[in-house]
Amino acid sequence: MAEQRIPTVSSERLAELAGVNAAKVRKDFSYLGSYGTRGVGYDVEYLLFQISKELGLTQDWPVVIVGIGNLGAALANYRGFSARGFRIVALVDADPAKCGKEVGGLVVEPLRELPRIVAERDVAIGIIATPAAAAQEVAELLVSAGVSSVLNFAPIVIAVPAGVSLRKVDLSIELQILSFYQQRRDEAAAEGGRMAFGGLT
Amino acid sequence: MAEQRIPTVSSERLAELAGVNAAKVRKDFSYLGSYGTRGVGYDVEYLLFQISKELGLTQDWPVVIVGIGNLGAALANYRGFSARGFRIVALVDADPAKCGKEVGGLVVEPLRELPRIVAERDVAIGIIATPAAAAQEVAELLVSAGVSSVLNFAPIVIAVPAGVSLRKVDLSIELQILSFYQQRRDEAAAEGGRMAFGGLT
DNA sequence: GCATGTGAATAGATTCACAGCG
DNA sequence: CGCTGTGAATCTATTCACATGC
C-alpha cells in the first residue's frame, strides 16, 4: 500500500487482507499506541514506520551467512532482506574452493576469518546454512565471536548459551502442514464419494 | 531418538527438548489417542509413526518445484523433504537456458510442460520459487493443471481459488523476530548501563 | 457518519494436580 | 513407584459492542 501511495487504511480492510478479525487488528495496534484516526483509519506510512520501529527494523543489522551452498547463495541473493534493514556484510564458507568466489555481490571468505569479520563489521546476526554436521560447531564459533542472534537453516537442533537468541527454520514444516490439510481434503472427498454412491446420511 | 535407537521417551524429556510444559506434550498426544505407557513413557518408533500418519506423511506426495534459481536449486537438493515422504518429481523453469540442465538429480523442464507433468506424475503439491513478478501466474498454472496445495516462497502475496491450500514462506520473518528480541536486549543493556553509572532503582 | 480504541464477554490454550495404570 | 491421561483451574487471546472523537 505504501508503494502504491495509498494514504490510509481501515482495520476492516487490513483484517480482510490478513484473513483475521478487524477488532484483533485494532487491539494489536493499540498495544503500539494510538496511531489511527477515528472515522478515517490508519496512515499507511506512519503505521509502517511505527511497526518497523517496534520490530527494530529502523536500525541496520549487519548479517553474516555461514555456508554458501545453494541455500546460502539463495539467501545472499534474497531481495527481501535488504528491504527490511538486514545488510548482509559477509559470506563465509569452510570450503577453500568456494572462498574468493563472488556471490550476490560479496566475496566468500574463509571460516577461520569469522572472529575478525564479526568484530570489524559489527555483525549482530549469524545465519547458518551449512550441512547439519557442521551447524553446532558454526553456532559456537559465531557466539564466541560475539554474535548474539542465530538463525539456523540446517536440519538439526542446535544449542546456544543463555542470552543468545536462536531460531530454526525447517523448510519441510510448511510442506507437512500442506500434507495434513491435503490428507483431510482427500478423506473428506472419499467420504463424499461413498455417500454419493451408497450413503444415506 | 529413533535414529539413535532410543526405545522410549517421557513427556518430561520431550517437553524439555522442545522448551514447553510436559502436560502440554501429554495433552497434545492425547488428541491422537493414548499411545503412551504409564510408568514408562512413549515408544519412540510407534509415536513417530502415529504422528506421521496424522500429518499424512506416511503417504507419498509428488512435488513439483517451479523456478530453479538459487532457492529452487536449494529446495531441490534439500535432504529433509525426501526424508518426510515428499518426493520431488519435477523441476520446471520458464527460462529456456535453464531447461535441460540437471539439478539435484532431475532435469529442468520447460514451464509449458507443467500441465502434462502434473497430470502424468500425479503431482499434489507445487512449490513456487520464482521471482515475485511470476508468482501469481505460476500459481494459476499450477491450479489449472490440478495442483491443490501450493507453497509460495516468492516475496509477494498471491491468491488461489477456494479449495486450494496456500502457504507462504517469508524468509525474512525469522530475521525480523530476531531483530525484535535483539533490540529488546540492547535496550535492556542500555538501561542496565545507565543504572550502573547513575541509577538508584 | 464513520472508524478507532477499549472495557467486558467469550472462547481457547495451557497448566495444575492427581487418579489410574503398568 | 513412575509416568500417563485428563478433569478442573487458570491464564491468554480473541471477539463483541459501544462510547469516543475526528
Coordinates of C-alpha atoms (C1' of nucleotides) in Angstrom, one line a residue:
Chain A
M1 CA 0.0 0.0 0.0
A2 CA 2.9 2.3 0.8
E3 CA 4.4 1.5 -2.6
Q4 CA 1.0 2.2 -4.2
R5 CA 0.8 5.6 -2.4
I6 CA -2.4 4.5 -0.6
P7 CA -2.7 7.2 2.2
T8 CA -4.9 5.4 4.7
V9 CA -6.3 2.0 5.5
S10 CA -9.1 0.8 7.8
S11 CA -8.7 -2.1 10.3
E12 CA -11.5 -3.7 8.4
R13 CA -9.5 -3.7 5.1
L14 CA -6.3 -4.9 6.8
A15 CA -8.3 -7.7 8.5
E16 CA -9.8 -8.8 5.2
L17 CA -6.4 -8.9 3.6
A18 CA -4.8 -10.8 6.5
G19 CA -7.8 -13.1 7.0
V20 CA -8.4 -12.1 10.6
N21 CA -11.0 -10.2 12.7
A22 CA -10.9 -6.4 12.5
A23 CA -11.1 -6.0 16.2
K24 CA -7.9 -8.0 16.5
V25 CA -6.1 -5.7 14.2
R26 CA -7.2 -2.7 16.2
K27 CA -6.4 -4.2 19.5
D28 CA -3.0 -5.3 18.3
F29 CA -2.2 -1.8 17.0
S30 CA -3.4 -0.3 20.3
Y31 CA -0.5 -2.1 22.0
L32 CA 1.9 0.0 19.9
G33 CA 0.0 3.2 20.8
S34 CA -3.0 5.0 19.2
Y35 CA -1.9 5.7 15.7
G36 CA -5.3 5.7 14.0
T37 CA -7.7 8.4 13.3
R38 CA -11.4 7.8 14.2
G39 CA -13.7 8.0 11.2
V40 CA -10.7 7.7 8.8
G41 CA -8.4 4.8 9.6
Y42 CA -4.6 4.4 9.8
D43 CA -2.0 6.4 8.0
V44 CA -0.2 3.8 5.9
E45 CA 3.3 5.4 6.0
Y46 CA 3.2 6.2 9.7
L47 CA 1.8 2.8 10.7
L48 CA 4.6 1.1 8.7
F49 CA 7.2 3.3 10.4
Q50 CA 5.8 2.5 13.9
I51 CA 5.7 -1.2 13.2
S52 CA 9.2 -1.1 11.8
K53 CA 10.4 0.8 14.8
E54 CA 8.8 -1.7 17.2
L55 CA 10.4 -4.6 15.4
G56 CA 13.8 -2.9 15.4
L57 CA 13.8 -2.7 11.6
T58 CA 14.7 1.0 11.6
Q59 CA 18.2 0.2 12.6
D60 CA 20.8 -1.5 10.5
W61 CA 21.5 -5.1 11.3
P62 CA 24.8 -6.5 9.8
V63 CA 24.3 -10.2 9.0
V64 CA 26.8 -12.9 8.2
I65 CA 25.8 -16.0 6.3
V66 CA 27.9 -19.2 7.0
G67 CA 27.7 -21.9 4.4
I68 CA 27.4 -20.8 0.8
G69 CA 25.8 -23.8 -0.9
N70 CA 22.6 -23.4 -2.8
L71 CA 20.7 -22.2 0.2
G72 CA 23.4 -19.8 1.4
A73 CA 23.6 -18.4 -2.1
A74 CA 19.8 -18.1 -2.3
L75 CA 19.8 -16.2 1.0
A76 CA 22.7 -14.0 -0.2
N77 CA 20.7 -13.0 -3.2
Y78 CA 17.3 -12.7 -1.5
R79 CA 16.0 -9.2 -2.0
G80 CA 13.7 -9.2 0.9
F81 CA 16.5 -8.9 3.5
S82 CA 18.0 -5.6 2.5
A83 CA 14.5 -4.2 2.0
R84 CA 13.9 -4.7 5.8
G85 CA 17.2 -3.3 7.1
F86 CA 19.2 -6.5 7.1
R87 CA 22.5 -5.9 5.5
I88 CA 24.5 -8.9 4.5
V89 CA 28.1 -7.9 5.2
A90 CA 29.9 -11.3 4.8
L91 CA 29.6 -14.7 3.3
V92 CA 31.7 -17.4 4.9
D93 CA 32.4 -21.0 4.0
A94 CA 34.8 -23.7 5.3
D95 CA 35.4 -25.0 1.7
P96 CA 38.6 -23.3 0.3
A97 CA 37.2 -24.0 -3.2
K98 CA 34.3 -21.6 -2.5
C99 CA 36.4 -18.8 -1.0
G100 CA 37.2 -16.0 -3.3
K101 CA 34.2 -16.6 -5.4
E102 CA 31.6 -13.8 -5.7
V103 CA 28.0 -14.5 -4.7
G104 CA 25.4 -11.8 -4.6
G105 CA 28.0 -9.0 -4.8
L106 CA 30.1 -10.3 -2.0
V107 CA 33.3 -12.4 -2.0
V108 CA 33.1 -15.6 0.0
E109 CA 35.6 -15.6 2.9
P110 CA 37.2 -18.5 4.8
L111 CA 35.6 -19.7 8.0
R112 CA 38.7 -19.0 10.1
E113 CA 38.2 -15.3 9.4
L114 CA 34.9 -15.3 11.2
P115 CA 36.0 -13.8 14.5
R116 CA 37.7 -10.9 12.8
I117 CA 34.8 -10.3 10.4
V118 CA 32.2 -10.3 13.2
A119 CA 34.3 -7.8 15.3
E120 CA 35.3 -5.5 12.5
R121 CA 31.9 -5.3 10.8
D122 CA 29.9 -5.3 14.0
V123 CA 27.9 -8.4 13.0
A124 CA 24.7 -8.9 15.1
I125 CA 23.0 -11.8 13.4
G126 CA 24.5 -15.0 12.1
I127 CA 22.7 -17.3 9.6
I128 CA 23.7 -20.9 9.5
A129 CA 23.2 -22.5 6.1
T130 CA 25.7 -25.3 6.4
P131 CA 25.1 -29.1 6.3
A132 CA 23.7 -30.5 9.6
A133 CA 27.0 -31.9 10.7
A134 CA 28.7 -28.5 10.8
A135 CA 25.9 -26.5 12.3
Q136 CA 26.7 -26.9 16.0
E137 CA 30.3 -26.0 15.6
V138 CA 29.5 -23.0 13.5
A139 CA 27.0 -21.8 16.1
E140 CA 29.7 -22.0 18.7
L141 CA 32.1 -20.1 16.5
L142 CA 29.5 -17.4 15.9
V143 CA 28.7 -17.0 19.6
S144 CA 32.3 -16.9 20.7
A145 CA 32.9 -14.3 18.0
G146 CA 30.2 -12.1 19.6
V147 CA 27.1 -12.8 17.6
S148 CA 24.0 -12.8 19.8
S149 CA 21.3 -13.8 17.4
V150 CA 21.4 -17.0 15.3
L151 CA 19.1 -18.2 12.6
N152 CA 19.6 -21.9 11.8
F153 CA 18.6 -23.3 8.5
A154 CA 20.5 -26.6 9.0
P155 CA 18.2 -29.6 9.5
I156 CA 19.3 -30.3 13.1
V157 CA 18.6 -28.9 16.5
I158 CA 21.5 -26.9 17.9
A159 CA 22.2 -25.4 21.3
V160 CA 23.4 -21.9 22.2
P161 CA 24.2 -20.3 25.6
A162 CA 21.6 -18.4 27.5
G163 CA 21.4 -14.8 26.4
V164 CA 21.8 -15.7 22.7
S165 CA 18.6 -15.8 20.6
L166 CA 18.2 -18.9 18.4
R167 CA 15.6 -19.6 15.8
K168 CA 15.3 -22.5 13.4
V169 CA 13.8 -22.6 10.0
D170 CA 12.6 -26.1 8.8
L171 CA 11.7 -25.8 5.2
S172 CA 9.8 -29.0 5.3
I173 CA 7.4 -27.9 8.1
E174 CA 5.2 -25.9 5.7
L175 CA 5.1 -28.9 3.4
Q176 CA 4.0 -31.0 6.3
I177 CA 1.2 -28.6 7.1
L178 CA 0.1 -28.7 3.4
S179 CA 0.2 -32.5 3.5
F180 CA -2.0 -32.5 6.7
Y181 CA -4.7 -30.4 5.0
Q182 CA -4.5 -32.2 1.7
Q183 CA -5.0 -35.5 3.5
R184 CA -8.0 -34.1 5.3
R185 CA -9.5 -33.0 1.9
D186 CA -8.8 -36.3 0.4
E187 CA -10.5 -38.1 3.3
A188 CA -13.5 -35.7 3.0
A189 CA -13.7 -36.4 -0.7
A190 CA -13.6 -40.2 -0.2
E191 CA -16.3 -39.8 2.4
G192 CA -18.4 -37.7 0.0
G193 CA -17.8 -40.3 -2.7
R194 CA -19.0 -43.2 -0.5
M195 CA -22.1 -41.2 0.4
A196 CA -22.8 -40.3 -3.3
F197 CA -22.8 -44.0 -4.2
G198 CA -24.5 -45.6 -1.2
G199 CA -24.7 -43.3 1.8
L200 CA -27.9 -42.3 3.4
T201 CA -26.8 -39.6 5.9
Chain B
M1 CA 15.9 -40.6 19.0
A2 CA 14.6 -43.2 16.5
E3 CA 17.9 -42.9 14.7
Q4 CA 19.7 -43.4 18.0
R5 CA 17.6 -46.5 18.8
I6 CA 16.3 -44.9 22.0
P7 CA 13.2 -47.1 22.7
T8 CA 11.0 -44.9 24.9
V9 CA 10.8 -41.2 25.9
S10 CA 8.9 -39.4 28.6
S11 CA 6.7 -36.4 28.1
E12 CA 9.0 -34.6 30.6
R13 CA 12.0 -35.2 28.3
L14 CA 10.2 -34.2 25.2
A15 CA 9.0 -31.1 26.9
E16 CA 12.5 -30.2 28.0
L17 CA 13.8 -30.6 24.4
A18 CA 11.0 -28.6 22.9
G19 CA 11.1 -25.9 25.5
V20 CA 7.5 -26.5 26.6
N21 CA 5.4 -27.8 29.5
A22 CA 5.2 -31.6 30.0
A23 CA 1.5 -31.5 30.5
K24 CA 1.1 -29.8 27.1
V25 CA 3.0 -32.6 25.4
R26 CA 0.8 -35.2 27.0
K27 CA -2.4 -33.4 26.3
D28 CA -1.4 -32.8 22.7
F29 CA -0.6 -36.5 22.2
S30 CA -3.8 -37.5 23.9
Y31 CA -5.7 -35.9 20.9
L32 CA -4.0 -38.5 18.7
G33 CA -5.0 -41.3 21.0
S34 CA -3.4 -42.9 24.0
Y35 CA -0.1 -44.1 22.8
G36 CA 1.9 -43.9 26.0
T37 CA 2.6 -46.5 28.7
R38 CA 2.1 -45.3 32.3
G39 CA 5.2 -45.6 34.3
V40 CA 7.3 -45.9 31.2
G41 CA 6.7 -43.2 28.6
Y42 CA 6.1 -43.2 24.8
D43 CA 7.5 -45.8 22.4
V44 CA 9.6 -43.6 20.1
E45 CA 9.1 -45.6 16.9
Y46 CA 5.4 -46.0 17.4
L47 CA 4.8 -42.4 18.4
L48 CA 6.8 -41.2 15.3
F49 CA 4.6 -43.5 13.1
Q50 CA 1.4 -42.2 14.6
I51 CA 2.4 -38.5 14.2
S52 CA 3.5 -39.2 10.6
K53 CA 0.2 -40.9 9.9
E54 CA -1.8 -38.0 11.4
L55 CA 0.2 -35.5 9.3
G56 CA -0.3 -37.6 6.2
L57 CA 3.5 -38.2 5.9
T58 CA 3.0 -42.0 5.5
Q59 CA 1.9 -41.5 2.0
D60 CA 3.9 -40.3 -0.9
W61 CA 3.4 -36.7 -2.1
P62 CA 4.8 -35.9 -5.5
V63 CA 6.1 -32.3 -5.6
V64 CA 6.9 -30.0 -8.4
I65 CA 9.3 -27.0 -7.9
V66 CA 8.7 -24.1 -10.3
G67 CA 11.6 -21.6 -10.7
I68 CA 15.0 -23.1 -10.5
G69 CA 17.2 -20.2 -9.3
N70 CA 19.3 -20.5 -6.2
L71 CA 16.3 -21.1 -4.0
G72 CA 14.7 -23.6 -6.2
A73 CA 18.0 -25.5 -6.5
A74 CA 18.4 -25.4 -2.8
L75 CA 15.0 -26.8 -2.3
A76 CA 15.6 -29.5 -5.0
N77 CA 18.7 -30.6 -3.1
Y78 CA 17.2 -30.3 0.4
R79 CA 17.5 -33.6 2.1
G80 CA 14.7 -33.0 4.6
F81 CA 12.0 -33.3 2.0
S82 CA 12.5 -36.9 0.8
A83 CA 13.0 -38.0 4.5
R84 CA 9.4 -36.9 5.2
G85 CA 7.7 -38.5 2.2
F86 CA 7.9 -35.5 -0.2
R87 CA 9.2 -36.8 -3.5
I88 CA 10.3 -34.1 -5.9
V89 CA 9.2 -35.4 -9.3
A90 CA 9.9 -32.4 -11.5
L91 CA 11.8 -29.1 -11.7
V92 CA 10.3 -26.5 -14.0
D93 CA 11.6 -23.1 -15.2
A94 CA 10.4 -20.6 -17.8
D95 CA 14.0 -19.8 -18.8
P96 CA 15.0 -22.0 -21.8
A97 CA 18.6 -21.6 -20.8
K98 CA 17.9 -23.5 -17.6
C99 CA 15.9 -26.3 -19.2
G100 CA 17.9 -29.5 -19.9
K101 CA 20.3 -28.8 -17.0
E102 CA 20.5 -31.3 -14.2
V103 CA 19.8 -30.1 -10.7
G104 CA 19.6 -32.4 -7.7
G105 CA 19.3 -35.5 -9.9
L106 CA 16.5 -34.1 -12.1
V107 CA 16.5 -32.4 -15.4
V108 CA 14.9 -29.0 -15.5
E109 CA 11.8 -28.9 -17.8
P110 CA 10.1 -26.1 -19.6
L111 CA 7.2 -24.3 -17.9
R112 CA 4.8 -25.1 -20.8
E113 CA 5.1 -28.8 -19.9
L114 CA 3.6 -28.2 -16.5
P115 CA 0.0 -29.4 -17.3
R116 CA 1.3 -32.7 -18.7
I117 CA 3.8 -33.2 -15.8
V118 CA 1.2 -32.6 -13.2
A119 CA -1.2 -35.0 -14.8
E120 CA 1.2 -37.8 -15.6
R121 CA 3.1 -37.7 -12.4
D122 CA 0.1 -37.1 -10.1
V123 CA 1.6 -34.0 -8.6
A124 CA -0.2 -32.9 -5.4
I125 CA 2.0 -30.0 -4.2
G126 CA 3.5 -27.2 -6.1
I127 CA 6.4 -25.1 -4.8
I128 CA 6.8 -21.6 -6.2
A129 CA 10.4 -20.4 -6.1
T130 CA 10.1 -17.8 -8.9
P131 CA 10.7 -14.1 -8.8
A132 CA 7.7 -12.1 -7.3
A133 CA 6.6 -11.0 -10.7
A134 CA 5.9 -14.5 -12.0
A135 CA 4.4 -16.0 -8.8
Q136 CA 0.7 -15.3 -9.4
E137 CA 0.8 -16.6 -13.0
V138 CA 2.6 -19.7 -11.9
A139 CA 0.1 -20.3 -9.1
E140 CA -2.7 -20.1 -11.6
L141 CA -0.9 -22.5 -14.0
L142 CA -0.4 -25.0 -11.1
V143 CA -4.0 -24.8 -10.0
S144 CA -5.4 -25.2 -13.5
A145 CA -3.1 -28.2 -14.0
G146 CA -4.7 -29.8 -11.0
V147 CA -2.4 -29.0 -8.1
S148 CA -4.4 -28.4 -4.9
S149 CA -1.6 -27.4 -2.4
V150 CA 0.7 -24.5 -3.1
L151 CA 3.8 -23.4 -1.1
N152 CA 4.9 -19.9 -2.1
F153 CA 8.5 -18.7 -1.5
A154 CA 8.2 -15.7 -3.7
P155 CA 8.1 -12.4 -1.7
I156 CA 4.6 -11.5 -2.7
V157 CA 1.0 -12.3 -1.6
I158 CA -0.7 -14.4 -4.2
A159 CA -4.3 -15.6 -4.5
V160 CA -5.7 -19.1 -5.2
P161 CA -9.3 -20.3 -5.6
A162 CA -11.2 -21.7 -2.6
G163 CA -10.4 -25.4 -2.1
V164 CA -6.7 -24.9 -2.8
S165 CA -4.4 -24.8 0.2
L166 CA -1.9 -22.0 0.1
R167 CA 1.0 -21.3 2.4
K168 CA 3.7 -18.6 2.2
V169 CA 7.2 -18.7 3.5
D170 CA 8.8 -15.4 4.1
L171 CA 12.5 -15.9 4.8
S172 CA 12.9 -12.5 6.4
I173 CA 10.2 -13.0 9.1
E174 CA 12.5 -15.0 11.3
L175 CA 15.2 -12.3 10.9
Q176 CA 12.6 -9.8 11.9
I177 CA 11.8 -11.8 15.1
L178 CA 15.5 -12.0 15.9
S179 CA 15.8 -8.3 15.4
F180 CA 12.9 -7.6 17.8
Y181 CA 14.5 -9.6 20.6
Q182 CA 17.9 -8.2 19.9
Q183 CA 16.5 -4.7 20.1
R184 CA 14.9 -5.6 23.4
R185 CA 18.2 -6.9 24.8
D186 CA 20.0 -3.9 23.6
E187 CA 17.5 -1.6 25.3
A188 CA 17.7 -3.6 28.5
A189 CA 21.5 -3.4 28.3
A190 CA 21.4 0.4 27.8
E191 CA 19.0 0.6 30.8
G192 CA 21.4 -1.5 32.8
G193 CA 24.3 0.7 31.8
R194 CA 22.5 3.8 32.8
M195 CA 21.7 2.3 36.1
A196 CA 25.2 1.1 36.7
F197 CA 26.5 4.6 36.2
G198 CA 23.9 6.7 37.8
G199 CA 20.7 4.8 38.6
L200 CA 19.3 4.4 42.0
T201 CA 16.5 1.9 41.3
Chain C
dG1 C1' -21.4 9.4 10.0
dC2 C1' -17.7 6.5 10.4
dA3 C1' -13.9 4.0 12.1
dT4 C1' -11.0 3.9 16.2
dG5 C1' -9.9 2.3 20.9
dT6 C1' -11.1 -0.5 24.6
dG7 C1' -13.8 -2.5 28.7
dA8 C1' -16.5 -6.7 29.1
dA9 C1' -17.7 -11.2 27.5
dT10 C1' -16.3 -15.2 25.3
dA11 C1' -13.5 -18.7 23.5
dG12 C1' -9.4 -21.1 23.6
dA13 C1' -4.9 -22.7 25.2
dT14 C1' -2.1 -24.0 28.9
dT15 C1' -1.1 -25.7 33.3
dC16 C1' -2.2 -27.9 37.6
dA17 C1' -2.9 -31.7 40.1
dC18 C1' -4.0 -36.2 40.8
dA19 C1' -6.5 -40.6 39.9
dG20 C1' -5.2 -44.6 37.5
dC21 C1' -2.5 -48.0 35.3
dG22 C1' 1.7 -50.7 34.1
Chain D
dC1 C1' 6.9 -46.3 42.2
dG2 C1' 6.8 -43.5 37.9
dC3 C1' 4.6 -41.6 34.3
dT4 C1' 0.5 -41.2 31.6
dG5 C1' -4.1 -39.2 30.7
dT6 C1' -7.3 -35.9 31.8
dG7 C1' -11.0 -33.1 34.5
dA8 C1' -10.7 -28.7 36.7
dA9 C1' -8.5 -24.3 37.3
dT10 C1' -6.1 -20.8 35.3
dC11 C1' -4.2 -17.9 32.2
dT12 C1' -4.2 -15.8 27.5
dA13 C1' -6.2 -14.5 23.2
dT14 C1' -10.0 -13.1 20.5
dT15 C1' -14.2 -11.1 19.7
dC16 C1' -18.2 -8.2 20.8
dA17 C1' -20.2 -4.0 21.2
dC18 C1' -20.3 0.6 22.0
dA19 C1' -18.6 5.1 23.9
dT20 C1' -15.5 8.3 21.9
dG21 C1' -13.6 11.6 18.8
dC22 C1' -12.5 13.3 14.2

